[in-house]
Coordinates of C-alpha atoms in Angstrom, one line a residue:
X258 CA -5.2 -27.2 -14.4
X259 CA -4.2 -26.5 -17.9
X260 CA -3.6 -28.5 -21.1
X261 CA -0.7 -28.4 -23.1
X262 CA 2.5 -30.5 -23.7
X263 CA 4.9 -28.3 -21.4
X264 CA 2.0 -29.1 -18.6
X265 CA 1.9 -32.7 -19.4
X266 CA 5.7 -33.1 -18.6
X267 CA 5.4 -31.4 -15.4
X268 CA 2.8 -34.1 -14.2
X269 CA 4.2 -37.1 -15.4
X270 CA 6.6 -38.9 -12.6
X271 CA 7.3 -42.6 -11.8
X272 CA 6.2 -42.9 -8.3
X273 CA 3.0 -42.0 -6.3
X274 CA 3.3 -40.8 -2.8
X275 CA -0.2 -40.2 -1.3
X276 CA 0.9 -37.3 1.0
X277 CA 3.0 -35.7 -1.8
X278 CA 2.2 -36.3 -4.9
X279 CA -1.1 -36.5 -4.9
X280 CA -2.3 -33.9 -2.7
X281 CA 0.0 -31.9 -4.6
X282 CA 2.2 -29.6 -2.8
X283 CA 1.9 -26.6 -4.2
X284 CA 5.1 -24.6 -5.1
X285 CA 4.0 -21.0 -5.4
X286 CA 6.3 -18.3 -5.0
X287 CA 6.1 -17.2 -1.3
X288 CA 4.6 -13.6 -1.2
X289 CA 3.1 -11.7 1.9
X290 CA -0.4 -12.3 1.2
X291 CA -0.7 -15.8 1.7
X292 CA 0.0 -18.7 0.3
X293 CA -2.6 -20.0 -2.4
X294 CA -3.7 -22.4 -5.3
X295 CA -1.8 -21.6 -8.7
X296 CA -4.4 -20.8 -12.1
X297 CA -2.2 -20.5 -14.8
X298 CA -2.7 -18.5 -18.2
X299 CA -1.1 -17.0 -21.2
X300 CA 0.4 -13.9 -20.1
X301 CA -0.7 -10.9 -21.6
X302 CA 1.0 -7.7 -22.2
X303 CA -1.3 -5.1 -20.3
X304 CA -2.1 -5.0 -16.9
X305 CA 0.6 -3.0 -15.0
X306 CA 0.3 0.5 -12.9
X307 CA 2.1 3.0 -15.5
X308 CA 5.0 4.3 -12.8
X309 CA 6.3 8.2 -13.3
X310 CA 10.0 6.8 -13.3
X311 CA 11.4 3.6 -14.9
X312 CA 12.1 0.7 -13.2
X313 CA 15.5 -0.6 -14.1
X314 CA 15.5 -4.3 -15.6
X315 CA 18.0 -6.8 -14.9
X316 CA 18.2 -10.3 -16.6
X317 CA 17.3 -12.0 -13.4
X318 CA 14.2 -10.0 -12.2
X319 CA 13.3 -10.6 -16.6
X320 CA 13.1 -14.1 -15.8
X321 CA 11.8 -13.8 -12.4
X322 CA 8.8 -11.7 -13.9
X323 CA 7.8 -14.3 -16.6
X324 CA 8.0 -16.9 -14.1
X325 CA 5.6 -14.8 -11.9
X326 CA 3.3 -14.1 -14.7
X327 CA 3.5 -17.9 -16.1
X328 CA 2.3 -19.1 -12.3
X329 CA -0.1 -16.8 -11.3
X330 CA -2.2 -16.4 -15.0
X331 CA -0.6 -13.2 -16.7
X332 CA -1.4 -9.7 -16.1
X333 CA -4.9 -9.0 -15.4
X334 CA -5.9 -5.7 -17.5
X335 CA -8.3 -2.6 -15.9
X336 CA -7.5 0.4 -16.9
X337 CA -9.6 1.9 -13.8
X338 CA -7.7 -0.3 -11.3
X339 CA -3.9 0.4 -13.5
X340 CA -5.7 4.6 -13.0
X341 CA -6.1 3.8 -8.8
X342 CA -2.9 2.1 -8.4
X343 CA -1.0 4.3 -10.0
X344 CA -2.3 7.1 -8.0
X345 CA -1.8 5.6 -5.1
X346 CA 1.4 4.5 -5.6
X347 CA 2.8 7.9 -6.4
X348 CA 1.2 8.9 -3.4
X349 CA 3.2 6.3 -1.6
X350 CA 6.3 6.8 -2.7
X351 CA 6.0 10.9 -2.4
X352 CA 5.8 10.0 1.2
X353 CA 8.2 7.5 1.7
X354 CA 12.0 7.9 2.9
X355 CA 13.3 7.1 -1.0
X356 CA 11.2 9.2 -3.7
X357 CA 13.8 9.1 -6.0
X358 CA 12.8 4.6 -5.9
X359 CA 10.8 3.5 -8.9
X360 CA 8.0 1.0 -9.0
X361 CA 6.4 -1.0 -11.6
X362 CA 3.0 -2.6 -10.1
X363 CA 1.8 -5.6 -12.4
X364 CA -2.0 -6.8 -11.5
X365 CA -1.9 -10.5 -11.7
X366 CA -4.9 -12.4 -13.4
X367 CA -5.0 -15.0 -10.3
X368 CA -7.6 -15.2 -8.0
X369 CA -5.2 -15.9 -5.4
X370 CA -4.7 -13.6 -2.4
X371 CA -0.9 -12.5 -2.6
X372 CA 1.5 -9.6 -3.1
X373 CA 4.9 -9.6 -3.3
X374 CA 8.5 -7.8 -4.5
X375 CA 11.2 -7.8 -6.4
X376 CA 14.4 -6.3 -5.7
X377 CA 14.3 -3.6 -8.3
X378 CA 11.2 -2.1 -7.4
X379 CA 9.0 -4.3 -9.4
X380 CA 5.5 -5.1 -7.2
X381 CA 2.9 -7.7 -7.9
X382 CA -0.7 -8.1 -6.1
X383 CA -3.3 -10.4 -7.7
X384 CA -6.8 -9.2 -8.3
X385 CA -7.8 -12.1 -5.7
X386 CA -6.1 -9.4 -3.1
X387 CA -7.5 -6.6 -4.8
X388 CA -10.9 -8.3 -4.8
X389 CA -10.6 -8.7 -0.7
X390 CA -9.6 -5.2 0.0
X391 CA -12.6 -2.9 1.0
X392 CA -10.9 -0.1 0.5
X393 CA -8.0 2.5 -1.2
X394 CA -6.6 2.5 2.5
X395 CA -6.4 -1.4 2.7
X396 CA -4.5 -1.6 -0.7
X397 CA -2.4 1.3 0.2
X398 CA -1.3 -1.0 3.4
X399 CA -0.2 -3.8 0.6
X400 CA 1.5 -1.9 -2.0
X401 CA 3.6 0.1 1.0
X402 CA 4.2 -3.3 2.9
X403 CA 5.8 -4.5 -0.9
X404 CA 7.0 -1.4 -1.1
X405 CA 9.2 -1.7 2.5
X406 CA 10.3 -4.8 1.4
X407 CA 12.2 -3.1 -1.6
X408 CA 13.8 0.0 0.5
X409 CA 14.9 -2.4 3.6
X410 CA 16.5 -4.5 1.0
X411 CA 15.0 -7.6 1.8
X412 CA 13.9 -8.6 -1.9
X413 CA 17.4 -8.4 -2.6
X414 CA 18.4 -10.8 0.8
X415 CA 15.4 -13.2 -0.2
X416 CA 17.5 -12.8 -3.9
X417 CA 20.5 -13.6 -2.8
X418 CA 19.0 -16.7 -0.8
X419 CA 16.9 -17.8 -3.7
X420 CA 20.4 -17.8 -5.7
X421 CA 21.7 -20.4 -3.0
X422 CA 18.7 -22.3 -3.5
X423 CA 19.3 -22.8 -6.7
X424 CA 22.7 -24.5 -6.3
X425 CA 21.1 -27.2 -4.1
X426 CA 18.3 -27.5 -6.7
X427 CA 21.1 -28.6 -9.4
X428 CA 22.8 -30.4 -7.0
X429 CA 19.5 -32.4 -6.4
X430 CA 18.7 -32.3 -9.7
X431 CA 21.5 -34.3 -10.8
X432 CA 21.3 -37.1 -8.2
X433 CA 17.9 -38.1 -9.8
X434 CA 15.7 -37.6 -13.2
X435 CA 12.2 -38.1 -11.2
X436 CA 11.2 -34.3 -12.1
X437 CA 7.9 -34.6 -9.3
X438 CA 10.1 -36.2 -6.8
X439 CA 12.7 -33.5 -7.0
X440 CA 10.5 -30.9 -6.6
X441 CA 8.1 -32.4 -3.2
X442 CA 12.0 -32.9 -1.5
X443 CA 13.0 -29.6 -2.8
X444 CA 9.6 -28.2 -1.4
X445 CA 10.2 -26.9 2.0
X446 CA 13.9 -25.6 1.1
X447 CA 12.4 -23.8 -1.4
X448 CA 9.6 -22.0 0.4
X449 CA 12.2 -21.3 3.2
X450 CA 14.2 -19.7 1.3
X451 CA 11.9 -17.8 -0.3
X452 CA 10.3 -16.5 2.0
X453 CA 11.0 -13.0 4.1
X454 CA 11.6 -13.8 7.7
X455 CA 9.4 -13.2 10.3
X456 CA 11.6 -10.5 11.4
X457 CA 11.7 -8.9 7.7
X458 CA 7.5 -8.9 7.9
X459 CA 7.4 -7.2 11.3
X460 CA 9.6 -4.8 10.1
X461 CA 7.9 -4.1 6.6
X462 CA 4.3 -3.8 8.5
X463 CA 5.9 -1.3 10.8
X464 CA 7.3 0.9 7.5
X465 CA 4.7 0.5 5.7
X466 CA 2.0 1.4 8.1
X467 CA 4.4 4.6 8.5
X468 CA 4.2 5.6 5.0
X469 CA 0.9 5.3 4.4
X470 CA -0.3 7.6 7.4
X471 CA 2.5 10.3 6.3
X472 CA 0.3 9.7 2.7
X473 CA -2.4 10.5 4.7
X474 CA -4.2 7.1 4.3
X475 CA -6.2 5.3 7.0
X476 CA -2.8 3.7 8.9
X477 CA -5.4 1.5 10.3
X478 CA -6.2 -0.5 6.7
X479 CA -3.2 -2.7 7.5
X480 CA -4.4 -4.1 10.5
X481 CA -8.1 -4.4 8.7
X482 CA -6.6 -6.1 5.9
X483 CA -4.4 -8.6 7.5
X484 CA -7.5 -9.7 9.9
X485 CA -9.5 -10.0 6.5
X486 CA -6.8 -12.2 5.2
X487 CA -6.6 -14.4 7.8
X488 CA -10.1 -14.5 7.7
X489 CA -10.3 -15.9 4.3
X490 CA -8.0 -18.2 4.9
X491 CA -9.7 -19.9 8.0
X492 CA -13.0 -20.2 5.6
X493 CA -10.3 -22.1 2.6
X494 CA -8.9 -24.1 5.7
X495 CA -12.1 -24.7 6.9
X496 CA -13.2 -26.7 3.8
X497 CA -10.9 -29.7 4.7
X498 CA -8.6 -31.2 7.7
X499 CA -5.7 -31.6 4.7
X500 CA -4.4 -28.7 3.6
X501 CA -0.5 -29.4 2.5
X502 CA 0.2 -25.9 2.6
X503 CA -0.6 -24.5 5.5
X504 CA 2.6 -26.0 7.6
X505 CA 5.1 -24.2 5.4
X506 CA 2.8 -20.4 5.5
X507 CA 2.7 -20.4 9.3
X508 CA 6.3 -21.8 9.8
X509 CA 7.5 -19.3 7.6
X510 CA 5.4 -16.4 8.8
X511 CA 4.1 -14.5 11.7
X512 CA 0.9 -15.7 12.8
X513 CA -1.5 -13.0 11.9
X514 CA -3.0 -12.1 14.8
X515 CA 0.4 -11.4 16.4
X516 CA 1.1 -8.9 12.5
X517 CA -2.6 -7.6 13.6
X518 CA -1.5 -6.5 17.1
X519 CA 1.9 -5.3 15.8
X520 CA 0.0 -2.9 13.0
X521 CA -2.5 -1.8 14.9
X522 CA 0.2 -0.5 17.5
X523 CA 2.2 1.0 15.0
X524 CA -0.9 2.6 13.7
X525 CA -1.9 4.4 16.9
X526 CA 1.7 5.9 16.7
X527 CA 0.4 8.0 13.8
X528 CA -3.5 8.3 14.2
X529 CA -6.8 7.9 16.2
X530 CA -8.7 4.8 14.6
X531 CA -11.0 7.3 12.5
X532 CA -8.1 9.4 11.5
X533 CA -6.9 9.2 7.6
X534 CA -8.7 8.5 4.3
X535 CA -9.8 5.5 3.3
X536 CA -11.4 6.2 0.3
X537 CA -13.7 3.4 0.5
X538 CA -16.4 4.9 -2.2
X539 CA -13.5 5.7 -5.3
X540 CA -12.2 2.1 -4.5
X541 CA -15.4 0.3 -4.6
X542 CA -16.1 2.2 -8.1
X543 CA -13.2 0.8 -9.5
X544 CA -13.4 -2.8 -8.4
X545 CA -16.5 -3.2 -9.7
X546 CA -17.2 -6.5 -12.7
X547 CA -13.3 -7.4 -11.7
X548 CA -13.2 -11.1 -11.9
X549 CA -13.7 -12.7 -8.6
X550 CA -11.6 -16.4 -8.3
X551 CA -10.6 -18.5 -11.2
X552 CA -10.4 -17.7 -14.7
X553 CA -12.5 -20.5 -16.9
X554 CA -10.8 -20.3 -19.8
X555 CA -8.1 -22.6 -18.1
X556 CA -10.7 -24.8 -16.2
X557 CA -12.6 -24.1 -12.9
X558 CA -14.7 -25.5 -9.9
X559 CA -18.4 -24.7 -9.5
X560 CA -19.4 -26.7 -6.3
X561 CA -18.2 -30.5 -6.9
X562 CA -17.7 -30.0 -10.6
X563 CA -14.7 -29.3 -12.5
X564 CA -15.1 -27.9 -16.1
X565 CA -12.5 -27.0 -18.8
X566 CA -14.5 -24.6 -21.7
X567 CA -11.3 -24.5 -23.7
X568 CA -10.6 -28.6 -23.3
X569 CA -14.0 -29.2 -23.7
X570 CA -15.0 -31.5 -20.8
X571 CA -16.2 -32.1 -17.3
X572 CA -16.9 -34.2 -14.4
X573 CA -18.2 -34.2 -11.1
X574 CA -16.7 -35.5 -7.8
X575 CA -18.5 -37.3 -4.9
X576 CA -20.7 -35.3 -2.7
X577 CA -18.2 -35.5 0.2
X578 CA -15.7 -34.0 -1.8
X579 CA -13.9 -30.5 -2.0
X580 CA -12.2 -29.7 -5.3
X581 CA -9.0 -27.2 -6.0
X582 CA -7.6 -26.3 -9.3
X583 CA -4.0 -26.0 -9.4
X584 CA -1.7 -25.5 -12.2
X585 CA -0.3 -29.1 -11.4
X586 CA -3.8 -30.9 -10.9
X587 CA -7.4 -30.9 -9.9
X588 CA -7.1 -32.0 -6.4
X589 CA -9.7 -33.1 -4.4
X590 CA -10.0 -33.9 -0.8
X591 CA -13.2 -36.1 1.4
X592 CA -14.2 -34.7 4.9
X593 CA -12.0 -35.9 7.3
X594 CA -9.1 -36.7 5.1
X595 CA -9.7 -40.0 4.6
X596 CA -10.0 -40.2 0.8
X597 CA -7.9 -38.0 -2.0
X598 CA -8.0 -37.8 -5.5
X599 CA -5.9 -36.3 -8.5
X600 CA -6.6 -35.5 -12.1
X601 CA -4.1 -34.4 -14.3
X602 CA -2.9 -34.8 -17.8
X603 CA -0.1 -36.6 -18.7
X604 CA 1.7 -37.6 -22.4
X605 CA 1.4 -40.6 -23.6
X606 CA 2.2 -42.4 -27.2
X607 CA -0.5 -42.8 -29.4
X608 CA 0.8 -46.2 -30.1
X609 CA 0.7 -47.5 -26.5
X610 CA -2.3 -48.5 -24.9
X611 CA -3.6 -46.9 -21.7
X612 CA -3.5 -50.8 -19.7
X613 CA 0.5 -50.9 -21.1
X614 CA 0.9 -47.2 -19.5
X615 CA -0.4 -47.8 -16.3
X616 CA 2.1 -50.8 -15.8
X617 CA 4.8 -48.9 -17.4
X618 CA 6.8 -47.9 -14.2
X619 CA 5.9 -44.5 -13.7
X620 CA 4.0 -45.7 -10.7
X621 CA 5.4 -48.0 -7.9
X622 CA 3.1 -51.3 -6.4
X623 CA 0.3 -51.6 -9.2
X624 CA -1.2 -55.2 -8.6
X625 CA -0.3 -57.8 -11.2
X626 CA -2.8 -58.5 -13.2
X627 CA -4.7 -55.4 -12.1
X628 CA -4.7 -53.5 -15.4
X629 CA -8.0 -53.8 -17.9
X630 CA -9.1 -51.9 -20.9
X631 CA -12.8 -50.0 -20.5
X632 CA -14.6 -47.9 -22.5
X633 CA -15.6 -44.7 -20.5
X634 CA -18.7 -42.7 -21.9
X635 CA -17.5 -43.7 -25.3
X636 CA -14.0 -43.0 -24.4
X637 CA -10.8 -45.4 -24.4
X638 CA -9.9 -45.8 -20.9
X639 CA -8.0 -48.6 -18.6
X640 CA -8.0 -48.9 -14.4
X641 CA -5.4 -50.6 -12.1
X642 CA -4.8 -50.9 -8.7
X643 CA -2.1 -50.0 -6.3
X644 CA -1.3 -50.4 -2.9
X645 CA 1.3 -48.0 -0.7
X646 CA 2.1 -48.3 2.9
X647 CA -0.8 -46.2 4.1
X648 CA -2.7 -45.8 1.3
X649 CA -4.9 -47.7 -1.4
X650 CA -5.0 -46.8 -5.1
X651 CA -7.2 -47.1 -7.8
X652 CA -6.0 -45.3 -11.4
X653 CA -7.8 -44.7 -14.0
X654 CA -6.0 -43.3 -18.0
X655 CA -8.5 -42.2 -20.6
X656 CA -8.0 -40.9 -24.0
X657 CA -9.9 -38.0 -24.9
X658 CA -8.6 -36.5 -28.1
X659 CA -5.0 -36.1 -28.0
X660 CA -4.6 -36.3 -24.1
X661 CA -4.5 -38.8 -22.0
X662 CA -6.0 -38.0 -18.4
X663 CA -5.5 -39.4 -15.5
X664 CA -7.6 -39.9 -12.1
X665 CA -6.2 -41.0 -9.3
X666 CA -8.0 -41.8 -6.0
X667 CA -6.1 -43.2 -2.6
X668 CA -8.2 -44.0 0.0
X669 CA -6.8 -45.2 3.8
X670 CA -9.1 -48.2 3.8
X671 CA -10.6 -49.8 0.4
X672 CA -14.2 -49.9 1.0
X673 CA -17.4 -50.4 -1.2
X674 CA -17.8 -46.2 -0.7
X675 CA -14.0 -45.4 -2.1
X676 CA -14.6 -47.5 -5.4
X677 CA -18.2 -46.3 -6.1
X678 CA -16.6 -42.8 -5.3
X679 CA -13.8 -43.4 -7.5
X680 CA -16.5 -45.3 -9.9
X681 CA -19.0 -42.4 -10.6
X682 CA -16.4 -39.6 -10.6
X683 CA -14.5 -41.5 -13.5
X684 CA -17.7 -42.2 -15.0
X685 CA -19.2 -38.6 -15.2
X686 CA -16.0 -37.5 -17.0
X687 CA -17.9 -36.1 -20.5
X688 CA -18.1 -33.7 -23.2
X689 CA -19.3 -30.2 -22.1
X690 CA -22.1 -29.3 -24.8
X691 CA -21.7 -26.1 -26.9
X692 CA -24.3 -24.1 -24.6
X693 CA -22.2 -25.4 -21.4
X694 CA -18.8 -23.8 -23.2
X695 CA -20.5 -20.4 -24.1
X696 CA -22.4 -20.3 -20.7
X697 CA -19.2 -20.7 -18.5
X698 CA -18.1 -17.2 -17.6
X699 CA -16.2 -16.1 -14.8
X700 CA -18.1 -14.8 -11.8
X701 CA -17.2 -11.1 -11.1
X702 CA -17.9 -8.9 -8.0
X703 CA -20.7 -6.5 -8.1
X704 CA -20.9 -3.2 -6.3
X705 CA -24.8 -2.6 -5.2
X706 CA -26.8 -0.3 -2.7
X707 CA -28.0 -1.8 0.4
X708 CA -31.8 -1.7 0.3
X709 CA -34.5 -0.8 3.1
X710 CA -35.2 -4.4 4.7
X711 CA -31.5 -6.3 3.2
X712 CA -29.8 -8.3 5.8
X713 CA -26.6 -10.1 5.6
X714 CA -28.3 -13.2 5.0
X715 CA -30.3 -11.7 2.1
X716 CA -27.7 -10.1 0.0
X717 CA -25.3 -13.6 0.7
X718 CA -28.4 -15.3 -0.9
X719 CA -27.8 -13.1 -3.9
X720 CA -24.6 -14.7 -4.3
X721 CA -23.3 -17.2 -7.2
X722 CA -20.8 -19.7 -7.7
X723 CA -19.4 -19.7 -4.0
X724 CA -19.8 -22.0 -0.9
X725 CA -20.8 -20.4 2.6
X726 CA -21.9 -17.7 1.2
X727 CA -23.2 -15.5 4.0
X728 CA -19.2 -15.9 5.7
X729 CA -17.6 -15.2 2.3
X730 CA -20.3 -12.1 2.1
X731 CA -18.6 -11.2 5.4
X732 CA -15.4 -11.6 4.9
X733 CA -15.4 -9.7 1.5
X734 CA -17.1 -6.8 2.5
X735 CA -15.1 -6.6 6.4
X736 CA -18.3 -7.2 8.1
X737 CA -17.5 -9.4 11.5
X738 CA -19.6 -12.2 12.6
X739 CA -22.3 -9.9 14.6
X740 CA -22.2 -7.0 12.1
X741 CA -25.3 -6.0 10.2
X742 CA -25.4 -4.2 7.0
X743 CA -27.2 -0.5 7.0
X744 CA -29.7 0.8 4.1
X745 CA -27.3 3.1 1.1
X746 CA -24.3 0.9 2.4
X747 CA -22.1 0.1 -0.4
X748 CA -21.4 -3.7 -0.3
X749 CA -19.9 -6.2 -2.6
X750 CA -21.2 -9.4 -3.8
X751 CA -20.2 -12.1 -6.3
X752 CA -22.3 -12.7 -9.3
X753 CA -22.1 -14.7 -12.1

């Protein structure tokens, strides 16, 4: 979640529908990778592949890029990653059906996992990707997937779609002036339309396996990399019952093992399973310190605690809790499902008070009578309640500087545990001290030597700023759930 006035109008709305709203459907543009949380930056200027040939601009794919760069944190800058892509990129296109087609690959500063295409040649794959990948094989199988999108024309199909979209977005648009409403019933159009069709995937994984063997990488890396995806998503799934997103991934993609099964045969069309170069030690070499998740200058979880270096504050949320930062919200979610909350910032006049902004309107049902003034940790603050048809609100607005921020917790059933949880959450919301700002850095992945005597269990312990860390140590490094690690392995782990 990030501050600013262009943010705060994006999170204001009149209405609050549990499902919705609050746990905050996510609209990200719909790559291949997967569908995950938004961190949002200032874009920067570096961080793209430096192609041989020029990719041609058009007015649309200008736009499209700053909209990609705006979502998913800017460009992410490495000069040893920009050096590997680049090389394997040429080799990619050398090999491919079309080596007069230029690409432009842009490293996005998100720790999400994702790749995707524009029509005119223009790739994008987050370092969160780049971060999973174990090797120069498994990236190869991403950049020529992308890469297959762009010669079978489907970027410019998905364009042409995306253009219709548009027209019912104005039409909608124009029936109503509730900016969040608009965009949850636009949601699922959206993402439909934006996404390639299962046919269009199977068809990419099936080209793209094909160029990377003829580039004489391991054709095998696609079906390693799509298992290591899926894995990683199971272990983000796994973390609540309610994950708003996941409905519109699967219905709009193949399920992964069935892209697994699909690579893997197209792989054997081209090699045995320890045929091609994978290039695992080069790839590790340059992957090494990149930034592993979210980005703390524009806020970040650790655990149950959400902290904002640039903003200047923190709080913590209940123990049963599981936090996500998105560029709309912190949203957090209790086992089970049962209980939800929502902070955000929103814009409101210095002149009104917070008890005569939270029975304003923008929110439907709030109790008469409900609204009262506190003082939070030395901070201005009011609370109301709410009810909805399935769900229980309590709000709370405090003024911290120039903002105004807003937590807001629905539970199924009001109980004594849903207003102590909203209570103490509320209530640990504080200034982060000068050593807190200059100690929050970003965690990184480290490349080390396996030792005589390290297990899996051992190295995971090593680990910082990540739950499950023995599966995530897994998962990162393509280890499956019986594998053990060998002495002079190369492995990755995330450090702070």
């Amino acid at each position: 979640m990030a501050g600013g006035a262009g943010r705060r109008d994006r999170v204001r709305g009149r209405r609050l529908w549990a499902a919705g709203l609050l746990l905050g459907a996510v609209l990200a543009l719909s790559g291949c990778g997967g569908i995950d949380r938004f961190t949002t930056a200032a874009p920067s200027a570096g961080g793209s592949a430096k192609p041989a040939r020029t990719v041609v601009q058009t007015p649309a794919a200008e736009r499209e890029h700053e909209r990609i760069l705006s979502s998913y944190g800017g460009a992410y800058d490495d000069p040893r990653l920009e050096a590997l892509i680049g090389k394997t990129v040429d080799r990619l296109v050398a090999a491919s059906d079309r080596p007069d087609q230029a690409y432009k690959v842009t490293i996005l500063n998100s720790g999400a996992v994702n790749a995707f295409a524009l029509p005119t040649g223009q790739l994008y794959v987050t370092r969160g990707l780049i971060a999973l990948a174990s090797d120069t094989s498994e990236l190869s199988s991403v950049l020529s997937h992308e890469m297959a999108h762009v010669l079978a024309k489907h970027a410019s199909i998905r364009e042409d779609q995306a253009r219709q979209a548009a027209v019912v977005t104005r039409v909608v648009t124009d029936m109503g002036n509730d900016p969040d409403l608009t965009a949850l019933a636009l949601a699922k159009t959206k993402l439909t339309m934006a996404s390639f069709s299962r046919a269009q995937e199977f068809e990419a994984d099936g080209i793209g396996v094909g160029i990377s063997a003829r580039a004489r990488f391991d054709p095998y890396g696609a079906a390693r990399f799509l298992t290591a995806m899926e894995r990683n998503a199971a272990l983000k799934a796994g973390k609540t019952s309610l994950d708003p997103r996941a409905q519109d991934f699967l219905s709009s993609h193949p399920a992964t093992p069935e892209r697994v099964q699909n690579a893997q045969a197209s792989a054997r069309q081209f090699s045995s399973p320890e045929g091609g170069e994978r290039d695992r030690e080069t790839y590790l070499a340059a992957i090494d310190n990149i930034v592993y998740g979210e980005d703390p200058s524009e806020g970040f979880v650790r655990g149950r605690r959400f902290l904002h270096p640039k903003l200047g504050f923190t709080f913590a949320a209940p123990e049963t809790f599981t936090l996500d930062n998105t560029a709309q919200a912190v949203i957090g979610v209790r086992e089970g499902g049962t209980q939800a909350m929502r902070f955000d910032v929103v814009r409101v006049p210095s002149e009104q008070t917070l008890s005569d902004y939270l029975n304003s309107g923008w929110m439907e049902n709030v109790e008469k009578g409900s609204a009262e003034e506190l003082t939070i940790n030395g901070f201005p603050a009011a609370s109301a309640t709410a009810r909805g048809d399935q769900w229980q609100f309590k709000v709370y607005a405090l003024r911290f500087g120039s903002d105004v921020y807003r937590f807001i917790f629905a539970s199924k059933q009001k109980t004594t545990e849903s207003d102590r949880n909203a209570r103490e959450t509320v209530g640990s919301f504080r200034r982060l001290t000068l050593e807190e700002i200059q100690a929050a850095r970003p965690l990184r992945i480290k490349v080390i030597t396996v030792q005589p005597g390290d297990t899996v269990e051992s190295l995971a312990h090593r680990m910082s700023g990540v739950d499950r860390p023995a599966q995530r140590f897994r998962i990162l490094n393509g280890l499956d759930a019986h594998a053990q690690v060998k002495a002079r392995d190369r492995v990755k782990i995330v450090v702070d």
